[in-house]
CSV table of C-alpha atoms in Angstrom, one decimal:
chain,number,residue,atom,x,y,z
A,855,VAL,CA,0.0,0.0,0.0
A,856,TYR,CA,1.4,3.4,-0.9
A,857,ASN,CA,1.5,5.9,1.9
A,858,GLU,CA,1.0,9.4,0.3
A,859,THR,CA,2.2,11.2,3.4
A,860,ASN,CA,5.8,9.9,3.5
A,861,GLY,CA,6.0,7.9,0.3
A,862,ASP,CA,6.6,4.6,2.1
A,863,LEU,CA,5.4,1.3,0.7
A,864,ILE,CA,3.6,-0.9,3.4
A,865,VAL,CA,2.9,-4.6,2.8
A,866,THR,CA,-0.4,-5.5,4.6
A,867,ALA,CA,-1.9,-9.0,5.3
A,868,THR,CA,-4.7,-8.2,2.8
A,869,SER,CA,-2.3,-7.2,0.0
A,870,LEU,CA,-0.3,-10.4,0.5
A,871,ARG,CA,-3.4,-12.5,0.3
A,872,CYS,CA,-4.2,-10.8,-3.0
A,873,PHE,CA,-0.7,-11.0,-4.4
A,874,MET,CA,0.1,-14.7,-3.9
A,875,THR,CA,-1.0,-17.0,-6.7
A,876,ASP,CA,-0.1,-20.5,-8.0
A,877,PHE,CA,2.0,-19.0,-10.7
A,878,VAL,CA,3.8,-15.8,-9.8
A,879,TRP,CA,4.0,-13.0,-7.3
A,880,SER,CA,1.6,-10.6,-9.0
A,881,CYS,CA,0.0,-7.2,-8.5
A,882,PRO,CA,-3.8,-7.2,-8.8
A,883,ASP,CA,-3.9,-3.5,-9.5
A,884,CYS,CA,-1.5,-3.9,-12.4
A,885,GLU,CA,-2.8,-7.1,-13.9
A,886,ASN,CA,-6.6,-7.0,-13.2
A,887,LEU,CA,-8.3,-6.2,-16.5
A,888,LEU,CA,-11.3,-4.8,-14.6
A,889,GLY,CA,-9.5,-1.6,-14.4
A,890,LEU,CA,-9.7,-1.2,-18.1
A,891,LEU,CA,-13.5,-1.3,-18.2
A,892,THR,CA,-15.6,1.8,-18.2
A,893,ASP,CA,-18.3,2.3,-15.6
A,894,GLU,CA,-20.9,1.4,-18.2
A,895,GLU,CA,-19.2,-1.8,-19.1
A,896,MET,CA,-18.8,-2.8,-15.4
A,897,ILE,CA,-22.5,-2.2,-14.9
A,898,GLU,CA,-23.4,-4.3,-17.9
A,899,LEU,CA,-21.2,-7.2,-16.5
A,900,MET,CA,-22.8,-6.9,-13.1
A,901,GLU,CA,-26.3,-6.9,-14.6
A,902,SER,CA,-25.5,-9.9,-16.8
A,903,PHE,CA,-24.3,-11.8,-13.7
A,904,ASP,CA,-27.4,-10.9,-11.7
A,905,ASP,CA,-29.6,-12.0,-14.6
A,906,LEU,CA,-27.9,-15.4,-14.7
A,907,ASP,CA,-27.9,-15.8,-10.9
A,908,VAL,CA,-31.5,-16.8,-10.8
A,909,ASP,CA,-31.7,-17.9,-7.1
A,910,CYS,CA,-29.6,-14.9,-6.0
A,911,ASP,CA,-26.9,-16.9,-4.1
A,912,SER,CA,-23.9,-15.2,-5.8
A,913,ARG,CA,-23.2,-18.3,-7.8
A,914,ILE,CA,-24.4,-19.4,-11.2
A,915,SER,CA,-25.2,-23.1,-11.3
A,916,LEU,CA,-25.9,-25.0,-14.5
A,917,ASP,CA,-29.6,-25.0,-13.5
A,918,ASP,CA,-29.6,-21.2,-13.2
A,919,PHE,CA,-27.8,-20.9,-16.5
A,920,LEU,CA,-30.3,-23.1,-18.4
A,921,LYS,CA,-33.3,-21.4,-16.8
A,922,TYR,CA,-32.1,-18.1,-18.0
A,923,LYS,CA,-31.2,-19.4,-21.5
A,924,HIS,CA,-34.6,-21.0,-21.8
A,925,LYS,CA,-36.4,-17.8,-20.8
A,926,THR,CA,-34.5,-15.5,-23.1
A,927,TYR,CA,-34.7,-18.0,-26.0
A,928,LYS,CA,-38.5,-18.3,-25.6
A,929,ASP,CA,-38.9,-14.5,-25.3
A,930,LYS,CA,-37.0,-14.0,-28.5
A,931,TYR,CA,-38.1,-16.9,-30.7
A,932,LYS,CA,-41.5,-17.7,-29.0
A,933,ARG,CA,-40.6,-21.3,-28.6
A,934,SER,CA,-38.6,-23.6,-26.4
A,935,MET,CA,-35.0,-24.5,-27.1
A,936,ASP,CA,-34.4,-27.7,-29.0
A,937,LEU,CA,-31.8,-30.3,-28.0
A,938,PRO,CA,-29.0,-28.7,-30.1
A,939,GLU,CA,-29.6,-25.3,-28.4
A,940,VAL,CA,-29.6,-26.9,-25.0
A,941,GLU,CA,-26.3,-28.7,-25.7
A,942,ALA,CA,-24.8,-25.4,-26.9
A,943,ALA,CA,-25.9,-23.7,-23.7
A,944,ILE,CA,-24.4,-26.5,-21.6
A,945,GLU,CA,-21.1,-26.1,-23.5
A,946,GLU,CA,-21.2,-22.3,-23.0
A,947,PHE,CA,-21.6,-22.9,-19.2
A,948,ARG,CA,-18.6,-25.3,-19.2
A,949,ARG,CA,-16.5,-22.6,-20.8
A,950,LEU,CA,-17.5,-20.2,-18.0
A,951,ASP,CA,-16.8,-22.9,-15.4
A,952,LYS,CA,-13.1,-23.2,-16.1
A,953,PRO,CA,-12.2,-24.7,-12.6
A,954,ASN,CA,-14.9,-27.3,-13.4
A,955,THR,CA,-16.6,-26.8,-10.0
A,956,GLY,CA,-20.1,-27.0,-11.3
A,957,GLU,CA,-20.9,-23.4,-10.6
A,958,VAL,CA,-19.6,-20.0,-11.7
A,959,ASP,CA,-18.8,-17.2,-9.2
A,960,TRP,CA,-18.3,-13.5,-10.0
A,961,TRP,CA,-14.6,-13.8,-10.7
A,962,SER,CA,-15.0,-16.8,-13.0
A,963,PHE,CA,-17.7,-15.0,-14.8
A,964,VAL,CA,-15.6,-11.8,-15.2
A,965,ASP,CA,-12.6,-13.8,-16.3
A,966,SER,CA,-14.6,-15.3,-19.2
A,967,ARG,CA,-16.5,-12.2,-20.2
A,968,ILE,CA,-14.1,-9.3,-19.8
A,969,VAL,CA,-12.0,-10.2,-22.9
A,970,GLU,CA,-15.3,-10.2,-24.9
A,971,LYS,CA,-16.0,-6.8,-23.6
A,972,LEU,CA,-12.6,-5.5,-24.6
A,973,SER,CA,-12.7,-7.1,-28.0
A,974,ASP,CA,-15.6,-4.8,-28.9
A,975,ARG,CA,-13.2,-1.9,-28.8
A,976,SER,CA,-11.1,-0.7,-31.8
A,977,LYS,CA,-7.5,-2.2,-32.1
A,978,SER,CA,-6.1,1.3,-31.6
A,979,GLU,CA,-7.9,1.6,-28.2
A,980,LEU,CA,-6.6,-1.9,-27.2
A,981,VAL,CA,-3.0,-0.9,-28.1
A,982,SER,CA,-3.3,2.1,-25.8
A,983,CYS,CA,-4.1,-0.3,-22.9
A,984,LEU,CA,-0.8,-2.1,-23.2
A,985,THR,CA,1.9,-1.5,-20.7
A,986,PRO,CA,5.5,-0.6,-21.8
A,987,HIS,CA,6.6,-4.1,-20.7
A,988,GLU,CA,4.0,-5.8,-22.8
A,989,ILE,CA,5.0,-3.8,-25.8
A,990,SER,CA,8.6,-4.6,-25.3
A,991,GLU,CA,7.8,-8.3,-25.0
A,992,ALA,CA,5.7,-8.1,-28.2
A,993,LYS,CA,8.6,-6.4,-30.0
A,994,MET,CA,11.0,-9.2,-29.0
A,995,PHE,CA,8.5,-11.8,-30.4
A,996,PHE,CA,8.1,-9.8,-33.6
A,997,ARG,CA,11.9,-9.7,-34.1
A,998,SER,CA,12.1,-13.5,-33.6
A,999,PHE,CA,9.9,-13.8,-36.7
A,1000,ASP,CA,11.5,-11.0,-38.7
A,1001,ALA,CA,14.5,-13.1,-39.9
A,1002,ASP,CA,16.1,-10.4,-42.2
A,1003,SER,CA,15.4,-7.6,-39.7
A,1004,ASP,CA,13.7,-5.4,-42.3
A,1005,GLY,CA,10.8,-4.5,-40.0
A,1006,LYS,CA,8.3,-6.7,-41.9
A,1007,ILE,CA,7.3,-10.4,-41.7
A,1008,THR,CA,6.7,-12.2,-44.9
A,1009,LEU,CA,4.5,-15.3,-45.3
A,1010,ARG,CA,7.6,-17.5,-45.5
A,1011,GLU,CA,9.2,-16.0,-42.4
A,1012,ALA,CA,6.0,-16.7,-40.5
A,1013,GLU,CA,6.0,-20.3,-41.8
A,1014,LYS,CA,9.6,-20.8,-40.8
A,1015,ALA,CA,9.1,-19.4,-37.3
A,1016,TYR,CA,6.1,-21.6,-36.6
A,1017,GLU,CA,7.8,-24.6,-38.0
A,1018,ARG,CA,10.7,-24.0,-35.5
A,1019,TRP,CA,8.3,-23.4,-32.7
A,1020,PHE,CA,6.2,-26.6,-33.3
A,1021,ALA,CA,9.4,-28.7,-33.9
A,1022,SER,CA,10.8,-27.5,-30.6
A,1023,LEU,CA,7.5,-28.3,-28.9
A,1024,TRP,CA,7.4,-31.8,-30.3
A,1025,SER,CA,11.0,-32.3,-29.3
A,1026,LYS,CA,10.1,-31.7,-25.7
A,1027,VAL,CA,7.1,-34.0,-25.9
A,1028,LEU,CA,9.2,-36.8,-27.5
A,1029,ASN,CA,12.3,-36.1,-25.4
A,1030,CYS,CA,14.4,-35.6,-28.6
A,1031,SER,CA,17.7,-33.8,-28.3
A,1032,ASP,CA,17.4,-32.4,-31.8
A,1033,SER,CA,14.3,-30.2,-32.2
A,1034,THR,CA,14.2,-30.8,-35.9
A,1035,THR,CA,13.9,-34.5,-35.6
A,1036,GLY,CA,10.8,-34.6,-33.3
A,1037,PRO,CA,8.0,-34.7,-35.8
A,1038,LYS,CA,10.0,-36.4,-38.5
A,1039,LYS,CA,10.2,-39.6,-36.5
A,1040,ASN,CA,6.5,-40.1,-37.0
A,1041,PRO,CA,4.7,-39.3,-40.3
A,1042,GLU,CA,1.5,-38.6,-38.4
A,1043,LEU,CA,3.1,-36.0,-36.2
A,1044,THR,CA,4.7,-34.4,-39.3
A,1045,LYS,CA,1.2,-34.1,-40.8
A,1046,ARG,CA,-0.2,-32.6,-37.6
A,1047,VAL,CA,2.6,-30.1,-37.2
A,1048,GLY,CA,2.1,-29.1,-40.8
A,1049,GLU,CA,-1.6,-28.5,-40.1
A,1050,HIS,CA,-0.9,-26.4,-37.0
A,1051,VAL,CA,1.6,-24.3,-38.9
A,1052,LYS,CA,-0.8,-23.7,-41.8
A,1053,VAL,CA,-3.6,-22.6,-39.4
A,1054,ASN,CA,-1.4,-20.4,-37.3
A,1055,VAL,CA,0.2,-18.7,-40.3
A,1056,LYS,CA,-3.2,-18.0,-41.8
A,1057,ILE,CA,-4.3,-16.3,-38.6
A,1058,PHE,CA,-1.0,-14.4,-38.3
A,1059,MET,CA,-1.2,-13.1,-41.8
A,1060,GLU,CA,-4.7,-11.7,-41.3
A,1061,ALA,CA,-3.0,-8.7,-39.8
A,1062,ASP,CA,-1.9,-7.8,-43.4
A,1063,VAL,CA,-5.2,-6.0,-44.0
A,1064,LYS,CA,-3.9,-4.2,-47.1
A,1065,LYS,CA,-2.8,-7.5,-48.6
A,1066,HIS,CA,0.8,-6.4,-49.3
A,1067,GLY,CA,2.1,-9.9,-48.4
A,1068,THR,CA,3.9,-8.7,-45.2
A,1069,VAL,CA,3.0,-7.8,-41.7
A,1070,SER,CA,4.6,-4.6,-40.2
A,1071,TRP,CA,5.3,-4.0,-36.6
A,1072,SER,CA,2.3,-1.7,-36.1
A,1073,GLN,CA,0.0,-4.1,-37.8
A,1074,PHE,CA,1.3,-6.9,-35.7
A,1075,LEU,CA,0.9,-5.0,-32.4
A,1076,ARG,CA,-2.7,-3.9,-33.3
A,1077,ASP,CA,-3.6,-7.5,-34.2
A,1078,GLN,CA,-2.1,-9.1,-31.2
A,1079,SER,CA,-3.2,-6.5,-28.6
A,1080,ILE,CA,-6.4,-8.4,-27.5
A,1081,TYR,CA,-4.4,-11.6,-27.0
A,1082,ILE,CA,-1.7,-9.8,-25.0
A,1083,LEU,CA,-4.4,-8.3,-22.8
A,1084,ALA,CA,-6.1,-11.7,-22.4
A,1085,ALA,CA,-2.8,-13.1,-21.2
A,1086,ARG,CA,-2.5,-10.4,-18.6
A,1087,ARG,CA,-5.4,-11.5,-16.3
A,1088,ASN,CA,-4.6,-11.9,-12.7
A,1089,ALA,CA,-4.8,-15.6,-11.7
A,1090,ALA,CA,-5.3,-14.7,-8.1
A,1091,ASN,CA,-9.0,-14.2,-8.8
A,1092,LEU,CA,-9.4,-17.9,-9.4
A,1093,TYR,CA,-6.6,-19.6,-7.6
A,1094,LYS,CA,-6.1,-18.0,-4.2
A,1095,ILE,CA,-3.4,-19.4,-1.9
A,1096,LYS,CA,-4.1,-19.1,1.8
A,1097,PRO,CA,-1.0,-18.4,4.0
A,1098,LYS,CA,-0.2,-20.9,6.7
A,1099,PRO,CA,-1.7,-19.8,10.1
A,1100,GLU,CA,1.7,-19.1,11.6
A,1101,GLU,CA,2.6,-17.0,8.6
A,1102,LEU,CA,-0.6,-15.0,8.8
A,1103,GLU,CA,0.0,-14.3,12.5
A,1104,ILE,CA,3.5,-12.9,11.6
A,1105,ILE,CA,2.1,-10.8,8.7
A,1106,GLU,CA,-0.7,-9.3,10.9
A,1107,ALA,CA,1.6,-8.6,13.8
A,1108,GLU,CA,4.0,-6.7,11.4
A,1109,THR,CA,1.0,-4.8,9.9
A,1110,ASN,CA,-0.3,-3.8,13.4
A,1111,TYR,CA,3.2,-2.7,14.4
A,1112,THR,CA,3.6,-0.6,11.2
A,1113,ALA,CA,0.3,1.0,11.8
A,1114,SER,CA,1.2,2.0,15.4
A,1115,VAL,CA,4.5,3.5,14.5
């Protein structure tokens, strides 16, 4: 916590609970995408959650979700959902329920919906949401594709980069010392790697909106901005780690001492 009076940084028990995740020591204020939403977008998310939470217990169960879907579907189409629509609704619920607990709380709901909200914005707006560190990391990634360092990535450069990446991935899966031999040991793997490369290159080259046959740095950053933001989300919302009782006692004692000084 930042003390505006003397400029000191004070670590509190509450902040430690928020910062500790299964993956990294992270800062919720820096990584939480909720801070990027407007008041109107936040209200829309809250209203959507309340609509789905039919029994008002701050949890969305599959039963709640299907009741809401049945109601809205009938209001719109004047008929009940058929089996394919029901199955699609169940699959949508499963995507929301990432921890697979059988219910969706507020944070799970936000985690699934917030990127959808952000994706409605223009790519220029999304780029303006990126941090200097994220832009720097994206620049390094771009340079790894730009083999001749001319500031543009051609179709062939993208193909070569993805081929290297997937070959390296398969080498780890197959425990091969030479990354180039992984897929070649199995014709089926070679085929699958080729398919992955083809799909990813196609998606990558979609940034070339003017069809010049190359992707510039600015085009790349605009096109990747939503994915960079999606990767930023703070995992502490879903995977909280509780400090051990003895650790919590020490933290709270130090917090109380700091407050009294």
